[in-house]
Amino acid sequence: MTTHTFFCVDGHTCGNPVRLVAGGAPQLNGADMVEKRAHFLAEYDWIRTGLMFEPRGHDMMSGAILYPPTRPDADIAFLFIETSGCLPMCGHGTIGTVTMALERGLVTPREEGVLKIDTPAGLVTARYSRNGPYVDSVRITNIASYLHATDLAVEIEGLAPLTVDVAYGGNFYAIVDPQPAIRDIADVNPSDLLRWSPKLRAALNARYEFVHPENPAIRGLSHILWTGAPTKPDAHARNAVFYGDKALDRSPCGTGTSARMAQWAAKGRLRPGDDFVHESIIGTLFRGRVEAAAKVGNHDAIIPSIEGWARMTGYNTIFIDDRDPLAHGFQLADKA
């Protein structure tokens, strides 16, 4: 019987939780973060479920583990963990992890004001603004994002037929724009989105295939982005992102904002240099910008950036004890 100890810093980015794992994680094999992610999933996914699921976490929990970088142009590597899996990239998780790692002295950038991060999705650059011992804001330049497919038709129980676009911003997102079945997230309850989203995701993955054209290890649609009109005067759009099995992102969602900007750019609504302010379901804001045009395979793409803020809430030393029958966590599941 063994007790595994994990030293964590807990916080949130614009309302959505972030758990930074600063100590206790295993050494991983692999030449890059893609291979290290695969090793983690094959042998250590119990760490993710133990730290993210109840009783040590909850349905909205997400986080990142700090690792040494695998590439010479990076300062540090992040391995993202959350209830939905081990994501290639997480925007709100990056903003929160950068903020807390810098404030707690867990990383020292080679260039003050810029942190370069090795992730399974590629190199991510974070530019941050310090205020004494604190980090006031972080702007991340994300990986190339693109519109993957348009007007995909699907039917699910409880809703009229839906048509969605699918865009990639570090994860694949089904974007549900206003249509007869649902005109605005303000018109429905969060419980409705939580009920419809798993069915919509399953139906789309069953009917269509979603594979990144340059990295076939990134496959499958994982997130649903429901849309609505903004309530804040400086926001361009509002959203609620479903992930995992029961989670609605409380932040505006970083990779979701990247996917939304890629969709708008592909349809001529955004150009390089344009700003895009995205509002969350609780009214917090990410400030996005189209930094440049790009290509992903044969797809026109953009390089997006997203700015947000995060706050630390405390230290958390977590034990995963083999004697505990619930050591690897649990989730309450609805009947099929």
Tab-separated table of C-alpha atoms in Angstrom:
chain	number	residue	atom	x	y	z
A	1	MET	CA	0.000	0.000	0.000
A	2	THR	CA	1.344	3.416	-1.042
A	3	THR	CA	0.353	7.003	-0.403
A	4	HIS	CA	1.037	9.261	-3.383
A	5	THR	CA	1.477	12.933	-2.481
A	6	PHE	CA	0.804	15.825	-4.862
A	7	PHE	CA	1.688	19.437	-4.080
A	8	CYS	CA	-0.849	21.684	-5.795
A	9	VAL	CA	-1.683	25.349	-6.132
A	10	ASP	CA	-5.396	25.958	-6.653
A	11	GLY	CA	-6.983	28.952	-8.339
A	12	HIS	CA	-9.352	30.017	-11.088
A	13	THR	CA	-9.239	31.791	-14.431
A	14	CYS	CA	-12.184	34.152	-14.867
A	15	GLY	CA	-14.279	31.798	-12.734
A	16	ASN	CA	-13.191	28.365	-13.988
A	17	PRO	CA	-10.992	26.280	-11.685
A	18	VAL	CA	-7.316	25.526	-12.284
A	19	ARG	CA	-5.244	23.077	-10.215
A	20	LEU	CA	-1.514	23.457	-10.817
A	21	VAL	CA	0.382	20.278	-9.897
A	22	ALA	CA	3.825	21.489	-8.806
A	23	GLY	CA	5.143	18.277	-7.243
A	24	GLY	CA	4.545	14.545	-7.097
A	25	ALA	CA	4.006	13.855	-10.798
A	26	PRO	CA	5.777	10.905	-12.467
A	27	GLN	CA	8.652	11.098	-14.902
A	28	LEU	CA	7.422	10.476	-18.428
A	29	ASN	CA	9.097	8.891	-21.430
A	30	GLY	CA	9.016	10.567	-24.821
A	31	ALA	CA	10.877	12.866	-27.154
A	32	ASP	CA	8.151	15.525	-27.078
A	33	MET	CA	4.991	16.394	-25.169
A	34	VAL	CA	2.836	14.365	-27.565
A	35	GLU	CA	4.751	11.220	-26.640
A	36	LYS	CA	4.846	12.141	-22.957
A	37	ARG	CA	1.078	12.702	-23.006
A	38	ALA	CA	0.642	9.232	-24.537
A	39	HIS	CA	2.813	7.686	-21.793
A	40	PHE	CA	0.815	9.504	-19.105
A	41	LEU	CA	-2.488	8.275	-20.547
A	42	ALA	CA	-1.207	4.695	-20.827
A	43	GLU	CA	0.168	4.377	-17.279
A	44	TYR	CA	-0.816	7.309	-15.096
A	45	ASP	CA	-4.320	8.390	-15.996
A	46	TRP	CA	-5.319	7.423	-12.441
A	47	ILE	CA	-3.502	10.584	-11.336
A	48	ARG	CA	-5.767	12.681	-13.558
A	49	THR	CA	-8.948	10.985	-12.344
A	50	GLY	CA	-7.765	11.033	-8.724
A	51	LEU	CA	-7.020	14.770	-8.778
A	52	MET	CA	-9.868	15.899	-11.023
A	53	PHE	CA	-12.842	13.698	-10.039
A	54	GLU	CA	-14.637	13.603	-6.706
A	55	PRO	CA	-13.848	13.369	-3.812
A	56	ARG	CA	-10.668	15.449	-4.427
A	57	GLY	CA	-12.076	17.397	-7.367
A	58	HIS	CA	-15.448	18.002	-9.001
A	59	ASP	CA	-17.167	18.027	-12.385
A	60	MET	CA	-15.658	21.389	-13.436
A	61	MET	CA	-12.106	20.713	-12.246
A	62	SER	CA	-9.182	21.158	-14.610
A	63	GLY	CA	-5.477	21.608	-14.179
A	64	ALA	CA	-1.950	21.235	-15.463
A	65	ILE	CA	1.220	19.438	-14.426
A	66	LEU	CA	4.567	21.232	-14.742
A	67	TYR	CA	7.365	19.422	-16.605
A	68	PRO	CA	10.749	20.383	-18.028
A	69	PRO	CA	10.452	21.387	-21.698
A	70	THR	CA	11.319	18.960	-24.483
A	71	ARG	CA	12.261	21.679	-26.962
A	72	PRO	CA	15.047	24.289	-26.718
A	73	ASP	CA	12.801	27.300	-27.411
A	74	ALA	CA	10.494	26.663	-24.421
A	75	ASP	CA	10.864	27.703	-20.769
A	76	ILE	CA	8.591	25.013	-19.346
A	77	ALA	CA	6.129	22.295	-20.394
A	78	PHE	CA	2.488	21.905	-19.369
A	79	LEU	CA	0.567	18.630	-19.397
A	80	PHE	CA	-3.137	19.468	-19.187
A	81	ILE	CA	-5.477	17.312	-17.120
A	82	GLU	CA	-9.201	17.700	-16.585
A	83	THR	CA	-12.367	15.700	-16.142
A	84	SER	CA	-12.672	15.200	-19.912
A	85	GLY	CA	-9.167	13.789	-20.362
A	86	CYS	CA	-5.629	14.888	-21.061
A	87	LEU	CA	-6.168	17.737	-23.507
A	88	PRO	CA	-3.598	18.825	-26.113
A	89	MET	CA	-4.167	22.455	-25.098
A	90	CYS	CA	-6.264	24.406	-22.591
A	91	GLY	CA	-6.539	28.192	-22.801
A	92	HIS	CA	-7.984	29.039	-19.406
A	93	GLY	CA	-5.682	26.413	-17.882
A	94	THR	CA	-2.653	28.067	-19.473
A	95	ILE	CA	-3.630	31.539	-18.208
A	96	GLY	CA	-4.167	30.217	-14.682
A	97	THR	CA	-1.066	28.020	-14.622
A	98	VAL	CA	1.168	30.807	-15.945
A	99	THR	CA	-0.216	33.251	-13.367
A	100	MET	CA	0.240	30.964	-10.378
A	101	ALA	CA	3.595	29.536	-11.492
A	102	LEU	CA	5.030	33.040	-11.858
A	103	GLU	CA	3.527	34.396	-8.634
A	104	ARG	CA	4.803	31.397	-6.641
A	105	GLY	CA	8.263	31.422	-8.256
A	106	LEU	CA	7.846	27.987	-9.855
A	107	VAL	CA	9.267	29.104	-13.207
A	108	THR	CA	11.762	31.753	-14.302
A	109	PRO	CA	11.358	32.938	-17.914
A	110	ARG	CA	14.450	33.621	-19.973
A	111	GLU	CA	12.853	36.920	-21.008
A	112	GLU	CA	10.870	38.923	-18.465
A	113	GLY	CA	7.306	39.385	-19.616
A	114	VAL	CA	7.297	36.340	-21.913
A	115	LEU	CA	6.896	32.660	-21.040
A	116	LYS	CA	7.247	30.044	-23.787
A	117	ILE	CA	5.355	26.832	-23.079
A	118	ASP	CA	5.835	23.367	-24.553
A	119	THR	CA	2.399	21.707	-24.887
A	120	PRO	CA	1.114	18.596	-26.705
A	121	ALA	CA	-0.524	20.955	-29.223
A	122	GLY	CA	2.734	22.833	-29.904
A	123	LEU	CA	4.597	25.894	-28.641
A	124	VAL	CA	2.409	28.442	-26.860
A	125	THR	CA	3.715	31.918	-26.014
A	126	ALA	CA	2.344	33.728	-22.951
A	127	ARG	CA	2.942	37.458	-22.416
A	128	TYR	CA	2.118	38.639	-18.935
A	129	SER	CA	1.742	41.897	-17.052
A	130	ARG	CA	3.193	42.067	-13.535
A	131	ASN	CA	1.987	44.313	-10.719
A	132	GLY	CA	4.553	43.921	-7.958
A	133	PRO	CA	4.334	40.295	-6.775
A	134	TYR	CA	1.164	39.667	-8.783
A	135	VAL	CA	0.383	38.886	-12.397
A	136	ASP	CA	-2.527	41.070	-13.502
A	137	SER	CA	-3.152	39.504	-16.908
A	138	VAL	CA	-1.820	36.920	-19.344
A	139	ARG	CA	-2.133	36.969	-23.125
A	140	ILE	CA	-1.433	33.633	-24.766
A	141	THR	CA	-0.626	33.289	-28.450
A	142	ASN	CA	-2.283	30.010	-29.294
A	143	ILE	CA	-1.512	27.452	-31.949
A	144	ALA	CA	-2.931	27.828	-35.475
A	145	SER	CA	-6.721	27.519	-35.401
A	146	TYR	CA	-9.037	26.794	-38.304
A	147	LEU	CA	-12.594	26.100	-39.406
A	148	HIS	CA	-12.723	22.341	-39.943
A	149	ALA	CA	-16.258	21.826	-41.296
A	150	THR	CA	-19.473	23.768	-41.850
A	151	ASP	CA	-23.177	23.024	-41.764
A	152	LEU	CA	-22.970	19.541	-40.281
A	153	ALA	CA	-26.492	18.257	-39.737
A	154	VAL	CA	-27.383	16.150	-36.732
A	155	GLU	CA	-30.470	15.166	-34.776
A	156	ILE	CA	-30.656	14.547	-31.044
A	157	GLU	CA	-33.495	13.689	-28.721
A	158	GLY	CA	-35.148	16.723	-27.169
A	159	LEU	CA	-34.154	19.220	-29.875
A	160	ALA	CA	-35.184	19.905	-33.436
A	161	PRO	CA	-32.529	19.059	-36.054
A	162	LEU	CA	-29.340	21.078	-35.520
A	163	THR	CA	-26.714	22.417	-37.903
A	164	VAL	CA	-23.259	23.107	-36.513
A	165	ASP	CA	-19.843	24.265	-37.640
A	166	VAL	CA	-16.766	22.526	-36.262
A	167	ALA	CA	-13.583	24.514	-35.611
A	168	TYR	CA	-10.239	23.673	-34.039
A	169	GLY	CA	-8.598	25.964	-31.499
A	170	GLY	CA	-6.500	23.429	-29.615
A	171	ASN	CA	-9.462	21.040	-29.353
A	172	PHE	CA	-12.312	20.356	-31.772
A	173	TYR	CA	-15.478	22.376	-31.053
A	174	ALA	CA	-18.997	22.032	-32.385
A	175	ILE	CA	-20.289	25.610	-32.591
A	176	VAL	CA	-24.054	25.935	-32.262
A	177	ASP	CA	-25.003	29.286	-33.781
A	178	PRO	CA	-28.560	30.725	-33.470
A	179	GLN	CA	-31.128	28.557	-35.270
A	180	PRO	CA	-34.770	27.549	-34.788
A	181	ALA	CA	-33.978	24.847	-32.222
A	182	ILE	CA	-32.039	27.237	-29.973
A	183	ARG	CA	-31.688	30.950	-30.612
A	184	ASP	CA	-29.651	32.027	-27.582
A	185	ILE	CA	-28.158	30.451	-24.472
A	186	ALA	CA	-30.082	33.092	-22.503
A	187	ASP	CA	-33.325	31.346	-23.517
A	188	VAL	CA	-32.467	28.011	-21.887
A	189	ASN	CA	-31.231	26.745	-18.541
A	190	PRO	CA	-27.690	25.504	-17.912
A	191	SER	CA	-29.274	22.145	-17.086
A	192	ASP	CA	-30.654	22.000	-20.652
A	193	LEU	CA	-27.165	22.502	-22.115
A	194	LEU	CA	-25.793	19.834	-19.797
A	195	ARG	CA	-28.507	17.426	-20.944
A	196	TRP	CA	-28.193	18.098	-24.680
A	197	SER	CA	-24.427	18.384	-25.025
A	198	PRO	CA	-23.350	14.762	-24.438
A	199	LYS	CA	-25.972	13.590	-26.918
A	200	LEU	CA	-24.879	16.141	-29.511
A	201	ARG	CA	-21.196	15.252	-29.099
A	202	ALA	CA	-21.889	11.525	-29.361
A	203	ALA	CA	-24.056	11.987	-32.458
A	204	LEU	CA	-21.427	14.105	-34.216
A	205	ASN	CA	-18.575	11.721	-33.409
A	206	ALA	CA	-20.672	8.781	-34.600
A	207	ARG	CA	-21.546	10.413	-37.913
A	208	TYR	CA	-18.378	12.381	-38.758
A	209	GLU	CA	-14.631	12.050	-38.277
A	210	PHE	CA	-12.526	14.852	-36.788
A	211	VAL	CA	-8.756	14.487	-37.225
A	212	HIS	CA	-6.155	17.242	-37.176
A	213	PRO	CA	-4.553	17.329	-40.654
A	214	GLU	CA	-1.024	17.784	-39.296
A	215	ASN	CA	-1.234	15.758	-36.074
A	216	PRO	CA	-3.366	12.602	-36.338
A	217	ALA	CA	-2.930	11.989	-32.601
A	218	ILE	CA	-5.411	14.873	-32.131
A	219	ARG	CA	-8.764	13.400	-33.078
A	220	GLY	CA	-12.373	13.407	-31.973
A	221	LEU	CA	-14.753	16.225	-31.130
A	222	SER	CA	-14.585	16.930	-27.402
A	223	HIS	CA	-16.326	20.282	-26.772
A	224	ILE	CA	-19.685	21.904	-27.571
A	225	LEU	CA	-19.818	25.708	-27.834
A	226	TRP	CA	-23.312	27.147	-27.443
A	227	THR	CA	-23.682	30.775	-28.482
A	228	GLY	CA	-25.673	33.852	-27.601
A	229	ALA	CA	-25.833	37.623	-27.757
A	230	PRO	CA	-23.460	39.451	-25.385
A	231	THR	CA	-24.687	41.196	-22.254
A	232	LYS	CA	-21.521	43.255	-21.707
A	233	PRO	CA	-21.179	46.440	-23.811
A	234	ASP	CA	-17.642	45.682	-25.036
A	235	ALA	CA	-18.230	41.996	-25.871
A	236	HIS	CA	-18.791	40.730	-29.408
A	237	ALA	CA	-20.405	37.405	-28.478
A	238	ARG	CA	-21.340	35.203	-25.532
A	239	ASN	CA	-20.810	31.478	-25.125
A	240	ALA	CA	-21.172	28.456	-22.881
A	241	VAL	CA	-18.747	25.600	-23.521
A	242	PHE	CA	-19.547	22.041	-22.497
A	243	TYR	CA	-16.659	19.685	-21.756
A	244	GLY	CA	-16.124	16.438	-19.906
A	245	ASP	CA	-19.336	14.700	-18.923
A	246	LYS	CA	-21.063	17.384	-16.860
A	247	ALA	CA	-19.064	20.614	-17.085
A	248	LEU	CA	-19.962	24.058	-18.404
A	249	ASP	CA	-16.936	26.337	-18.569
A	250	ARG	CA	-17.367	29.313	-16.266
A	251	SER	CA	-14.663	31.229	-18.163
A	252	PRO	CA	-15.077	32.338	-21.796
A	253	CYS	CA	-12.861	29.317	-22.715
A	254	GLY	CA	-9.491	29.955	-24.341
A	255	THR	CA	-9.391	27.236	-26.977
A	256	GLY	CA	-13.108	27.797	-27.567
A	257	THR	CA	-12.491	31.505	-28.150
A	258	SER	CA	-9.701	30.542	-30.565
A	259	ALA	CA	-12.064	28.194	-32.411
A	260	ARG	CA	-14.776	30.883	-32.541
A	261	MET	CA	-12.338	33.449	-33.946
A	262	ALA	CA	-11.194	30.900	-36.557
A	263	GLN	CA	-14.823	30.351	-37.570
A	264	TRP	CA	-15.513	34.082	-37.839
A	265	ALA	CA	-12.280	34.677	-39.778
A	266	ALA	CA	-13.093	31.913	-42.258
A	267	LYS	CA	-16.479	33.554	-42.863
A	268	GLY	CA	-14.985	37.023	-43.377
A	269	ARG	CA	-16.066	38.486	-40.036
A	270	LEU	CA	-12.541	38.885	-38.625
A	271	ARG	CA	-9.203	39.777	-40.213
A	272	PRO	CA	-5.624	39.908	-38.913
A	273	GLY	CA	-5.363	42.683	-36.345
A	274	ASP	CA	-9.052	42.539	-35.370
A	275	ASP	CA	-10.114	42.194	-31.736
A	276	PHE	CA	-12.761	39.785	-30.491
A	277	VAL	CA	-14.089	40.034	-26.926
A	278	HIS	CA	-15.785	36.836	-25.756
A	279	GLU	CA	-18.173	36.760	-22.800
A	280	SER	CA	-18.662	33.729	-20.566
A	281	ILE	CA	-21.878	32.327	-19.158
A	282	ILE	CA	-21.152	34.200	-15.889
A	283	GLY	CA	-20.181	37.476	-17.601
A	284	THR	CA	-16.374	37.340	-17.401
A	285	LEU	CA	-14.397	38.306	-20.515
A	286	PHE	CA	-11.482	37.075	-22.620
A	287	ARG	CA	-9.987	39.610	-25.015
A	288	GLY	CA	-9.044	37.837	-28.221
A	289	ARG	CA	-7.177	39.092	-31.246
A	290	VAL	CA	-6.358	37.665	-34.675
A	291	GLU	CA	-2.583	37.974	-34.725
A	292	ALA	CA	-1.905	36.618	-38.213
A	293	ALA	CA	-3.126	34.426	-41.029
A	294	ALA	CA	-1.817	30.848	-41.209
A	295	LYS	CA	-2.399	27.448	-42.804
A	296	VAL	CA	-3.244	24.108	-41.214
A	297	GLY	CA	-2.846	21.453	-43.870
A	298	ASN	CA	-4.981	22.708	-46.745
A	299	HIS	CA	-7.142	24.862	-44.462
A	300	ASP	CA	-6.858	28.622	-44.146
A	301	ALA	CA	-6.205	29.366	-40.483
A	302	ILE	CA	-5.381	32.102	-38.003
A	303	ILE	CA	-2.949	32.605	-35.157
A	304	PRO	CA	-5.183	33.768	-32.292
A	305	SER	CA	-4.260	35.335	-28.973
A	306	ILE	CA	-6.395	35.468	-25.837
A	307	GLU	CA	-5.977	37.666	-22.778
A	308	GLY	CA	-7.487	36.926	-19.389
A	309	TRP	CA	-6.766	36.999	-15.670
A	310	ALA	CA	-6.484	34.436	-12.900
A	311	ARG	CA	-6.324	34.374	-9.108
A	312	MET	CA	-4.761	31.895	-6.709
A	313	THR	CA	-7.072	30.573	-3.994
A	314	GLY	CA	-4.657	28.464	-1.933
A	315	TYR	CA	-2.181	25.633	-1.513
A	316	ASN	CA	-3.452	22.074	-1.523
A	317	THR	CA	-1.430	18.992	-0.574
A	318	ILE	CA	-3.428	16.042	-1.874
A	319	PHE	CA	-2.972	12.384	-0.949
A	320	ILE	CA	-4.025	9.515	-3.199
A	321	ASP	CA	-3.841	6.567	-0.829
A	322	ASP	CA	-4.022	3.024	-2.193
A	323	ARG	CA	-6.011	2.089	0.935
A	324	ASP	CA	-8.781	4.445	-0.172
A	325	PRO	CA	-11.440	2.552	-2.180
A	326	LEU	CA	-12.106	5.861	-3.997
A	327	ALA	CA	-8.421	6.645	-4.594
A	328	HIS	CA	-8.868	7.078	-8.334
A	329	GLY	CA	-11.991	9.202	-8.048
A	330	PHE	CA	-15.569	8.828	-9.214
A	331	GLN	CA	-18.296	10.641	-11.098
A	332	LEU	CA	-22.023	10.299	-10.721
A	333	ALA	CA	-23.436	9.075	-14.009
A	334	ASP	CA	-26.946	9.457	-15.419
A	335	LYS	CA	-28.715	6.395	-16.748
A	336	ALA	CA	-28.350	5.927	-20.491
